[in-house]
Coordinates of N, CA, C and O in Angstrom, one line a residue:
M6 N -1.1 1.1 29.7 CA -1.1 -0.3 30.0 C 0.1 -0.7 30.8 O 0.0 -1.4 31.8
G7 N 1.3 -0.2 30.4 CA 2.5 -0.6 31.1 C 2.6 0.1 32.4 O 3.1 -0.5 33.4
E8 N 2.1 1.3 32.6 CA 2.2 2.0 33.8 C 1.3 1.3 34.9 O 1.8 1.2 36.1
K9 N 0.1 0.9 34.6 CA -0.8 0.4 35.6 C -0.8 -1.1 35.7 O -1.3 -1.7 36.6
G10 N -0.1 -1.8 34.7 CA 0.0 -3.2 34.7 C -1.3 -3.9 34.3 O -1.4 -5.1 34.5
S11 N -2.3 -3.2 33.8 CA -3.5 -3.8 33.4 C -3.6 -3.7 31.9 O -3.0 -2.9 31.3
K12 N -4.5 -4.6 31.3 CA -4.7 -4.5 29.9 C -6.0 -3.8 29.6 O -7.0 -4.1 30.2
C13 N -5.9 -3.0 28.6 CA -7.0 -2.2 28.1 C -7.1 -2.5 26.6 O -6.2 -2.2 25.9
P14 N -8.2 -3.1 26.1 CA -8.2 -3.4 24.7 C -8.2 -2.1 23.8 O -8.8 -1.1 24.2
V15 N -7.6 -2.2 22.7 CA -7.6 -1.1 21.7 C -8.3 -1.6 20.5 O -7.9 -2.5 19.8
F16 N -9.4 -0.9 20.2 CA -10.2 -1.2 19.0 C -10.0 -0.2 17.9 O -9.8 1.0 18.2
L17 N -9.9 -0.7 16.7 CA -9.7 0.1 15.5 C -10.9 0.1 14.6 O -11.3 -1.0 14.3
F18 N -11.4 1.3 14.3 CA -12.5 1.4 13.3 C -11.9 1.7 12.0 O -11.2 2.7 11.8
F19 N -12.2 0.9 11.0 CA -11.6 1.1 9.7 C -12.6 1.7 8.7 O -13.8 1.3 8.7
S20 N -12.1 2.6 7.8 CA -12.9 3.2 6.8 C -11.9 3.4 5.6 O -10.8 3.6 5.8
V21 N -12.5 3.2 4.4 CA -11.7 3.4 3.2 C -11.9 4.9 2.8 O -13.1 5.3 2.7
N22 N -10.8 5.6 2.6 CA -10.9 7.0 2.3 C -11.9 7.3 1.1 O -11.9 6.6 0.1
A23 N -12.8 8.3 1.4 CA -13.8 8.7 0.4 C -14.8 7.7 0.0 O -15.5 7.8 -1.0
S24 N -14.9 6.6 0.8 CA -15.9 5.6 0.5 C -17.3 5.9 1.0 O -18.3 5.3 0.6
G25 N -17.4 6.8 2.0 CA -18.7 7.1 2.5 C -19.2 6.1 3.6 O -20.4 6.1 3.9
Q26 N -18.3 5.3 4.0 CA -18.7 4.3 5.0 C -17.5 3.8 5.8 O -16.4 3.9 5.4
F27 N -17.8 3.2 6.9 CA -16.8 2.4 7.7 C -17.0 1.0 7.3 O -18.0 0.5 6.8
C28 N -15.9 0.2 7.4 CA -15.9 -1.2 6.8 C -15.6 -2.2 7.8 O -15.6 -3.4 7.5
G29 N -15.2 -1.9 9.1 CA -14.9 -2.9 10.0 C -14.3 -2.5 11.3 O -13.9 -1.3 11.5
V30 N -14.3 -3.4 12.3 CA -13.7 -3.2 13.6 C -12.8 -4.3 13.9 O -13.1 -5.5 13.8
A31 N -11.5 -3.9 14.3 CA -10.5 -4.9 14.7 C -10.0 -4.5 16.1 O -10.1 -3.4 16.5
E32 N -9.4 -5.5 16.7 CA -8.8 -5.3 18.0 C -7.3 -5.4 17.9 O -6.8 -6.4 17.3
M33 N -6.5 -4.5 18.4 CA -5.1 -4.6 18.4 C -4.7 -5.7 19.5 O -5.0 -5.5 20.7
I34 N -4.0 -6.8 19.1 CA -3.8 -7.9 20.0 C -2.3 -8.0 20.4 O -1.9 -9.0 21.0
G35 N -1.5 -7.1 20.0 CA -0.1 -7.2 20.3 C 0.6 -5.8 20.1 O 0.0 -4.9 19.7
R36 N 1.8 -5.8 20.6 CA 2.6 -4.5 20.5 C 3.0 -4.2 19.1 O 3.1 -5.0 18.3
V37 N 3.4 -2.9 18.9 CA 3.9 -2.5 17.6 C 5.4 -2.9 17.5 O 6.2 -2.7 18.4
D38 N 5.7 -3.5 16.4 CA 7.1 -3.9 16.1 C 7.6 -3.0 15.0 O 7.2 -3.1 13.9
F39 N 8.4 -2.0 15.4 CA 8.9 -1.0 14.5 C 10.0 -1.6 13.6 O 10.4 -0.9 12.7
N40 N 10.5 -2.8 13.9 CA 11.5 -3.4 13.1 C 11.0 -4.2 11.9 O 11.7 -4.7 11.1
K41 N 9.7 -4.3 11.9 CA 9.0 -5.1 10.8 C 8.2 -4.1 10.0 O 7.4 -3.4 10.6
N42 N 8.3 -4.1 8.7 CA 7.6 -3.2 7.8 C 6.7 -4.1 6.9 O 7.1 -5.2 6.5
M43 N 5.7 -3.5 6.4 CA 4.8 -4.1 5.4 C 5.0 -3.4 4.1 O 5.2 -2.2 4.1
D44 N 5.0 -4.2 3.0 CA 5.4 -3.6 1.7 C 4.2 -3.2 0.9 O 4.3 -2.9 -0.3
F45 N 3.0 -3.2 1.5 CA 1.8 -2.9 0.7 C 1.3 -1.4 0.8 O 0.4 -1.1 0.1
W46 N 1.9 -0.6 1.6 CA 1.5 0.8 1.7 C 1.8 1.5 0.4 O 2.9 1.4 -0.1
Q47 N 0.9 2.3 -0.1 CA 1.2 3.1 -1.3 C 2.1 4.3 -0.9 O 2.8 4.8 -1.8
Q48 N 2.1 4.7 0.3 CA 2.9 5.8 0.8 C 3.9 5.3 1.8 O 3.5 4.4 2.5
D49 N 5.0 5.9 1.9 CA 6.0 5.5 2.9 C 5.8 6.3 4.2 O 6.8 6.6 4.9
K50 N 4.6 6.7 4.5 CA 4.4 7.6 5.7 C 4.2 6.8 7.0 O 4.3 7.4 8.0
W51 N 4.1 5.5 6.9 CA 3.9 4.6 8.0 C 5.0 3.6 8.1 O 5.5 3.2 7.1
N52 N 5.3 3.1 9.3 CA 6.2 2.0 9.4 C 5.8 1.2 10.6 O 5.1 1.7 11.5
G53 N 6.3 0.0 10.7 CA 6.0 -0.9 11.8 C 4.8 -1.8 11.5 O 4.2 -1.8 10.4
Y54 N 4.5 -2.7 12.4 CA 3.6 -3.8 12.3 C 3.0 -4.1 13.6 O 3.7 -4.0 14.6
F55 N 1.7 -4.4 13.7 CA 1.1 -5.0 14.9 C 0.0 -5.9 14.5 O -0.7 -5.7 13.5
P56 N -0.2 -7.0 15.3 CA -1.3 -7.9 14.9 C -2.6 -7.4 15.4 O -2.8 -6.7 16.4
V57 N -3.7 -7.8 14.6 CA -5.0 -7.5 14.9 C -5.9 -8.7 14.8 O -5.6 -9.7 14.1
K58 N -7.0 -8.6 15.5 CA -8.1 -9.6 15.4 C -9.3 -8.9 15.0 O -9.8 -8.0 15.6
W59 N -9.8 -9.4 13.8 CA -11.0 -8.7 13.3 C -12.2 -9.3 14.0 O -12.4 -10.5 14.2
H60 N -13.1 -8.3 14.5 CA -14.3 -8.7 15.2 C -15.6 -8.5 14.2 O -16.5 -9.3 14.3
I61 N -15.6 -7.4 13.5 CA -16.7 -7.2 12.6 C -16.2 -6.7 11.2 O -15.3 -5.8 11.2
I62 N -16.7 -7.3 10.2 CA -16.4 -6.9 8.8 C -17.7 -6.7 8.1 O -18.3 -7.7 7.7
K63 N -18.1 -5.5 8.0 CA -19.3 -5.1 7.2 C -19.3 -3.6 7.0 O -18.7 -2.9 7.7
D64 N -20.1 -3.2 5.9 CA -20.2 -1.8 5.6 C -21.2 -1.2 6.4 O -22.4 -1.7 6.5
V65 N -20.8 0.0 7.0 CA -21.8 0.8 7.8 C -21.7 2.2 7.2 O -20.7 2.9 7.4
P66 N -22.7 2.6 6.5 CA -22.7 4.0 5.8 C -22.5 5.1 6.9 O -23.1 5.0 8.0
N67 N -21.8 6.1 6.5 CA -21.5 7.3 7.4 C -22.8 7.9 8.0 O -22.7 8.3 9.2
P68 N -23.9 8.0 7.3 CA -25.1 8.6 8.0 C -25.5 7.9 9.3 O -26.1 8.6 10.2
H69 N -25.2 6.6 9.4 CA -25.5 5.9 10.7 C -24.6 6.3 11.8 O -24.9 6.1 13.0
L70 N -23.5 7.0 11.5 CA -22.5 7.3 12.6 C -22.3 8.8 12.7 O -21.6 9.3 13.6
R71 N -22.8 9.6 11.8 CA -22.5 11.0 11.7 C -22.9 11.8 12.9 O -22.3 12.8 13.3
H72 N -23.9 11.3 13.7 CA -24.3 12.0 14.9 C -23.3 11.9 16.1 O -23.4 12.6 17.1
I73 N -22.3 11.0 15.9 CA -21.3 10.8 17.0 C -20.3 11.9 16.9 O -19.5 11.9 15.9
I74 N -20.2 12.8 17.9 CA -19.3 13.9 17.8 C -18.1 13.7 18.7 O -18.2 13.1 19.8
L75 N -16.9 14.0 18.2 CA -15.7 13.9 18.9 C -15.2 15.2 19.4 O -14.7 16.1 18.7
E76 N -15.2 15.4 20.8 CA -14.8 16.7 21.4 C -13.3 16.9 21.1 O -12.8 18.0 21.0
N77 N -12.5 15.8 21.1 CA -11.1 15.8 20.9 C -10.7 16.0 19.4 O -9.5 15.9 19.0
N78 N -11.7 16.3 18.5 CA -11.4 16.5 17.1 C -12.3 17.7 16.7 O -13.0 17.7 15.7
D79 N -12.2 18.8 17.4 CA -12.9 20.1 17.1 C -14.4 19.9 17.0 O -15.0 20.6 16.2
N80 N -14.9 19.0 17.8 CA -16.4 18.7 17.8 C -16.9 18.3 16.4 O -18.0 18.6 16.1
K81 N -16.1 17.6 15.6 CA -16.5 17.1 14.3 C -17.1 15.7 14.5 O -16.7 15.0 15.4
P82 N -17.9 15.3 13.5 CA -18.5 14.0 13.6 C -17.3 12.9 13.4 O -16.3 13.2 12.7
V83 N -17.5 11.8 13.9 CA -16.5 10.7 13.8 C -16.3 10.4 12.3 O -15.2 9.9 11.9
T84 N -17.2 10.7 11.4 CA -17.1 10.4 10.0 C -16.1 11.4 9.4 O -15.7 11.1 8.2
N85 N -15.7 12.4 10.1 CA -14.7 13.4 9.6 C -13.3 13.1 10.1 O -12.4 13.9 10.0
S86 N -13.1 11.9 10.7 CA -11.8 11.6 11.3 C -10.8 11.2 10.3 O -11.1 10.8 9.2
R87 N -9.6 11.3 10.7 CA -8.4 10.9 9.9 C -7.7 9.8 10.6 O -8.0 9.4 11.7
D88 N -6.7 9.2 9.9 CA -5.9 8.1 10.5 C -5.4 8.5 11.9 O -5.0 9.7 12.1
T89 N -5.4 7.6 12.8 CA -5.0 7.7 14.2 C -5.8 8.5 15.1 O -5.4 8.8 16.2
Q90 N -7.0 9.0 14.6 CA -7.9 9.8 15.5 C -8.4 8.9 16.6 O -8.9 7.8 16.4
E91 N -8.2 9.4 17.8 CA -8.6 8.7 19.0 C -10.1 8.9 19.2 O -10.6 10.0 19.1
V92 N -10.8 7.8 19.5 CA -12.3 7.9 19.8 C -12.4 7.5 21.3 O -12.0 6.4 21.7
R93 N -13.0 8.4 22.1 CA -13.1 8.1 23.5 C -14.1 7.0 23.8 O -14.9 6.7 22.9
V94 N -14.0 6.5 25.0 CA -14.8 5.3 25.3 C -16.3 5.4 25.1 O -16.9 4.6 24.4
P95 N -17.0 6.5 25.5 CA -18.5 6.6 25.3 C -18.8 6.5 23.8 O -19.7 5.8 23.4
Q96 N -18.1 7.3 23.0 CA -18.3 7.3 21.5 C -17.9 6.0 20.9 O -18.6 5.5 20.0
G97 N -16.9 5.4 21.4 CA -16.4 4.1 20.9 C -17.5 3.0 21.1 O -17.8 2.2 20.3
L98 N -18.0 3.0 22.3 CA -19.1 2.0 22.7 C -20.3 2.2 21.8 O -20.9 1.3 21.3
E99 N -20.7 3.5 21.5 CA -21.8 3.8 20.7 C -21.5 3.3 19.2 O -22.4 2.7 18.6
M100 N -20.3 3.5 18.8 CA -19.9 3.0 17.4 C -20.0 1.5 17.4 O -20.5 0.9 16.4
L101 N -19.5 0.8 18.4 CA -19.5 -0.7 18.5 C -21.0 -1.2 18.4 O -21.3 -2.2 17.7
N102 N -21.9 -0.5 19.2 CA -23.3 -1.0 19.2 C -23.9 -0.8 17.8 O -24.7 -1.6 17.3
I103 N -23.6 0.3 17.1 CA -24.1 0.5 15.8 C -23.6 -0.5 14.8 O -24.3 -1.1 14.0
F104 N -22.3 -0.8 14.9 CA -21.7 -1.9 14.1 C -22.4 -3.2 14.3 O -22.7 -4.0 13.4
K105 N -22.6 -3.5 15.6 CA -23.1 -4.8 16.0 C -24.6 -5.0 15.5 O -25.0 -6.0 15.0
N106 N -25.4 -3.9 15.6 CA -26.8 -4.0 15.2 C -27.1 -3.7 13.8 O -28.2 -3.9 13.3
H107 N -26.2 -3.1 13.0 CA -26.5 -2.7 11.7 C -26.6 -3.9 10.8 O -25.7 -4.8 10.8
V108 N -27.6 -4.0 10.0 CA -27.8 -5.1 9.0 C -27.2 -4.6 7.7 O -27.7 -3.7 7.1
S109 N -26.2 -5.4 7.2 CA -25.5 -5.0 6.0 C -25.4 -6.2 5.1 O -25.2 -7.3 5.5
K110 N -25.6 -5.9 3.8 CA -25.5 -7.0 2.8 C -24.2 -7.0 2.1 O -23.9 -7.8 1.3
T111 N -23.4 -6.0 2.4 CA -22.1 -5.8 1.7 C -20.9 -5.7 2.7 O -21.1 -5.3 3.9
S112 N -19.7 -6.0 2.3 CA -18.5 -5.8 3.1 C -17.3 -5.5 2.1 O -17.4 -5.8 0.9
I113 N -16.3 -5.1 2.7 CA -15.1 -4.8 1.9 C -14.5 -6.1 1.2 O -13.9 -6.0 0.2
L114 N -14.9 -7.2 1.8 CA -14.5 -8.5 1.2 C -15.1 -8.7 -0.2 O -14.5 -9.3 -1.0
D115 N -16.2 -8.1 -0.4 CA -16.8 -8.2 -1.8 C -16.0 -7.4 -2.8 O -16.2 -7.6 -4.0
D116 N -15.2 -6.5 -2.4 CA -14.5 -5.6 -3.3 C -13.0 -6.0 -3.6 O -12.3 -5.3 -4.3
F117 N -12.6 -7.2 -3.0 CA -11.2 -7.6 -3.2 C -10.8 -7.8 -4.6 O -9.7 -7.4 -5.0
D118 N -11.6 -8.4 -5.4 CA -11.3 -8.6 -6.8 C -11.0 -7.2 -7.5 O -10.0 -7.1 -8.3
F119 N -11.8 -6.2 -7.2 CA -11.6 -4.9 -7.8 C -10.3 -4.3 -7.4 O -9.5 -3.8 -8.2
Y120 N -10.0 -4.4 -6.0 CA -8.7 -3.8 -5.5 C -7.5 -4.6 -6.0 O -6.4 -4.0 -6.3
E121 N -7.6 -5.9 -6.1 CA -6.5 -6.7 -6.6 C -6.2 -6.3 -8.1 O -5.0 -6.2 -8.4
S122 N -7.2 -6.2 -8.9 CA -7.0 -5.8 -10.3 C -6.4 -4.4 -10.4 O -5.5 -4.2 -11.2
R123 N -6.9 -3.5 -9.6 CA -6.3 -2.1 -9.6 C -4.9 -2.1 -9.1 O -4.1 -1.4 -9.7
E124 N -4.5 -2.9 -8.1 CA -3.2 -3.0 -7.6 C -2.2 -3.5 -8.7 O -1.1 -3.1 -8.9
K125 N -2.7 -4.6 -9.4 CA -1.9 -5.2 -10.5 C -1.6 -4.1 -11.6 O -0.5 -4.0 -12.1
V126 N -2.6 -3.4 -12.0 CA -2.4 -2.3 -13.0 C -1.4 -1.3 -12.5 O -0.6 -0.8 -13.3
M127 N -1.5 -0.9 -11.3 CA -0.6 0.1 -10.7 C 0.8 -0.4 -10.6 O 1.7 0.4 -10.9
Q128 N 1.0 -1.7 -10.3 CA 2.3 -2.2 -10.2 C 2.9 -2.3 -11.6 O 4.1 -2.0 -11.8
E129 N 2.1 -2.7 -12.6 CA 2.6 -2.8 -14.0 C 3.0 -1.4 -14.5 O 4.0 -1.2 -15.2
K130 N 2.2 -0.4 -14.1 CA 2.6 1.0 -14.5 C 3.9 1.5 -13.9 O 4.7 2.1 -14.5
R131 N 4.1 1.1 -12.6 CA 5.3 1.5 -11.9 C 6.5 0.8 -12.5 O 7.6 1.4 -12.7
T132 N 6.3 -0.5 -12.9 CA 7.4 -1.2 -13.6 C 7.8 -0.6 -14.9 O 8.9 -0.4 -15.2
R133 N 6.8 -0.2 -15.7 CA 7.0 0.4 -17.0 C 7.7 1.7 -16.8 O 8.6 2.1 -17.6
Q134 N 7.4 2.5 -15.8 CA 8.0 3.8 -15.6 C 9.4 3.7 -15.1 O 10.2 4.6 -15.3
S135 N 9.8 2.5 -14.5 CA 11.2 2.4 -14.0 C 12.1 1.9 -15.1 O 13.3 2.0 -14.9
I136 N 11.6 1.4 -16.2 CA 12.4 0.9 -17.3 C 12.6 2.1 -18.3 O 11.6 2.6 -18.8
P137 N 13.9 2.5 -18.5 CA 14.1 3.6 -19.4 C 13.6 3.3 -20.8 O 13.8 2.2 -21.3
P138 N 13.0 4.3 -21.5 CA 12.5 4.0 -22.9 C 13.7 3.9 -23.8 O 14.7 4.5 -23.6
F139 N 13.5 3.1 -24.9 CA 14.5 2.9 -25.9 C 14.6 4.2 -26.7 O 13.6 4.8 -27.0
N140 N 15.8 4.6 -27.0 CA 16.0 5.8 -27.9 C 16.3 5.2 -29.3 O 17.4 4.8 -29.6
L141 N 15.2 5.1 -30.1 CA 15.3 4.5 -31.4 C 16.2 5.2 -32.3 O 16.9 4.6 -33.2
Q142 N 16.3 6.6 -32.2 CA 17.3 7.3 -33.0 C 18.7 6.9 -32.8 O 19.5 6.7 -33.7
K143 N 19.1 6.7 -31.5 CA 20.4 6.2 -31.1 C 20.7 4.9 -31.7 O 21.8 4.6 -32.2
I144 N 19.7 4.0 -31.6 CA 19.9 2.6 -32.2 C 20.1 2.7 -33.7 O 21.0 2.0 -34.2
D145 N 19.3 3.5 -34.4 CA 19.5 3.7 -35.8 C 20.9 4.2 -36.1 O 21.6 3.8 -37.1
E146 N 21.4 5.2 -35.3 CA 22.7 5.8 -35.6 C 23.8 4.7 -35.4 O 24.8 4.6 -36.2
L147 N 23.6 3.9 -34.4 CA 24.6 2.8 -34.1 C 24.6 1.8 -35.3 O 25.6 1.4 -35.8
N148 N 23.4 1.4 -35.8 CA 23.3 0.5 -36.9 C 23.9 1.1 -38.1 O 24.7 0.4 -38.9
T149 N 23.7 2.3 -38.4 CA 24.3 3.0 -39.6 C 25.8 3.0 -39.5 O 26.5 2.7 -40.4
G150 N 26.3 3.3 -38.3 CA 27.7 3.3 -38.1 C 28.3 1.9 -38.4 O 29.4 1.8 -39.0
F151 N 27.7 0.9 -37.9 CA 28.2 -0.5 -38.2 C 28.2 -0.8 -39.7 O 29.1 -1.4 -40.2
K152 N 27.2 -0.4 -40.4 CA 27.0 -0.7 -41.8 C 28.1 0.0 -42.6 O 28.5 -0.4 -43.7
S153 N 28.6 1.2 -42.2 CA 29.5 2.0 -43.0 C 31.0 1.6 -42.8 O 31.8 2.3 -43.3
I154 N 31.3 0.6 -42.0 CA 32.7 0.2 -41.8 C 33.1 -0.5 -43.1 O 32.5 -1.5 -43.5
D155 N 34.3 0.0 -43.7 CA 34.8 -0.6 -44.9 C 35.8 -1.7 -44.4 O 36.9 -1.4 -44.0
L156 N 35.4 -2.9 -44.5 CA 36.2 -4.0 -44.1 C 37.4 -4.3 -45.0 O 38.4 -4.9 -44.6
S157 N 37.4 -3.8 -46.2 CA 38.5 -4.0 -47.1 C 39.7 -3.2 -46.7 O 40.8 -3.5 -47.1
A158 N 39.5 -2.2 -46.0 CA 40.6 -1.3 -45.5 C 41.3 -1.9 -44.3 O 42.4 -1.5 -44.0
V159 N 40.8 -2.9 -43.7 CA 41.4 -3.6 -42.5 C 42.5 -4.5 -43.0 O 42.2 -5.4 -43.9
K160 N 43.7 -4.4 -42.5 CA 44.8 -5.3 -42.8 C 44.5 -6.6 -42.3 O 43.9 -6.8 -41.2
S161 N 44.9 -7.6 -43.0 CA 44.7 -9.0 -42.5 C 45.6 -9.2 -41.4 O 46.7 -8.8 -41.3
I162 N 45.1 -10.0 -40.4 CA 45.9 -10.4 -39.3 C 46.6 -11.7 -39.5 O 46.0 -12.7 -39.9
E163 N 47.9 -11.6 -39.4 CA 48.7 -12.9 -39.7 C 48.6 -13.8 -38.5 O 48.7 -13.3 -37.3
Q164 N 48.4 -15.0 -38.8 CA 48.4 -16.1 -37.8 C 49.8 -16.4 -37.5 O 50.7 -16.6 -38.4
P165 N 50.2 -16.6 -36.2 CA 51.6 -17.0 -35.9 C 51.8 -18.4 -36.4 O 50.9 -19.2 -36.4
E166 N 53.0 -18.6 -36.9 CA 53.4 -20.0 -37.4 C 53.8 -20.8 -36.2 O 54.1 -20.3 -35.1
V167 N 53.8 -22.1 -36.4 CA 54.2 -23.0 -35.3 C 55.6 -22.7 -34.9 O 56.5 -22.5 -35.7
G168 N 55.9 -22.6 -33.6 CA 57.2 -22.3 -33.1 C 57.4 -20.8 -32.8 O 58.3 -20.4 -32.1
D169 N 56.6 -19.9 -33.4 CA 56.7 -18.5 -33.1 C 56.2 -18.2 -31.6 O 55.3 -18.9 -31.1
K170 N 56.9 -17.3 -31.0 CA 56.5 -16.9 -29.6 C 55.4 -15.9 -29.7 O 55.5 -14.9 -30.5
V171 N 54.4 -16.0 -28.9 CA 53.3 -15.1 -28.8 C 53.4 -14.3 -27.5 O 53.6 -14.9 -26.5
K172 N 53.4 -13.0 -27.6 CA 53.5 -12.1 -26.5 C 52.2 -12.2 -25.7 O 51.1 -12.1 -26.3
K173 N 52.3 -12.2 -24.4 CA 51.1 -12.2 -23.6 C 51.0 -10.9 -22.8 O 51.9 -10.2 -22.5

């Protein structure tokens, strides 16, 4: 883009790992900002941010796309792709047409309640793991130690009388 001075759209095909389907198509509409990070990644293997515009959000099962082969990925089907796998223009156009024409009754938006609940449980678990557990035996030892102090052996502390100098 920068070398030729022209703009070429970059489309991103999204799939949830092990879901057996693709779930949407978005267009990258801005540059990557490596100084901005998002805090929702479960792994720290990515950094940076870029804006996208969603064009299609719907579930497309893998069997509808499995026939699309990527020469730049050892001739594997597009359904065997991993993060950042480049899809060349002819295969990308075929994928776009399948997304456009596929009739789907579900989308990833239907699953947000499930993922929000799961994320809440995971955050609570991380919080519990970061708080050190109480050592009840140590607390009992401390309490026993406090109970066994013989206060009658402590000499009384005399209060200074009026006019006495108190050392500081």
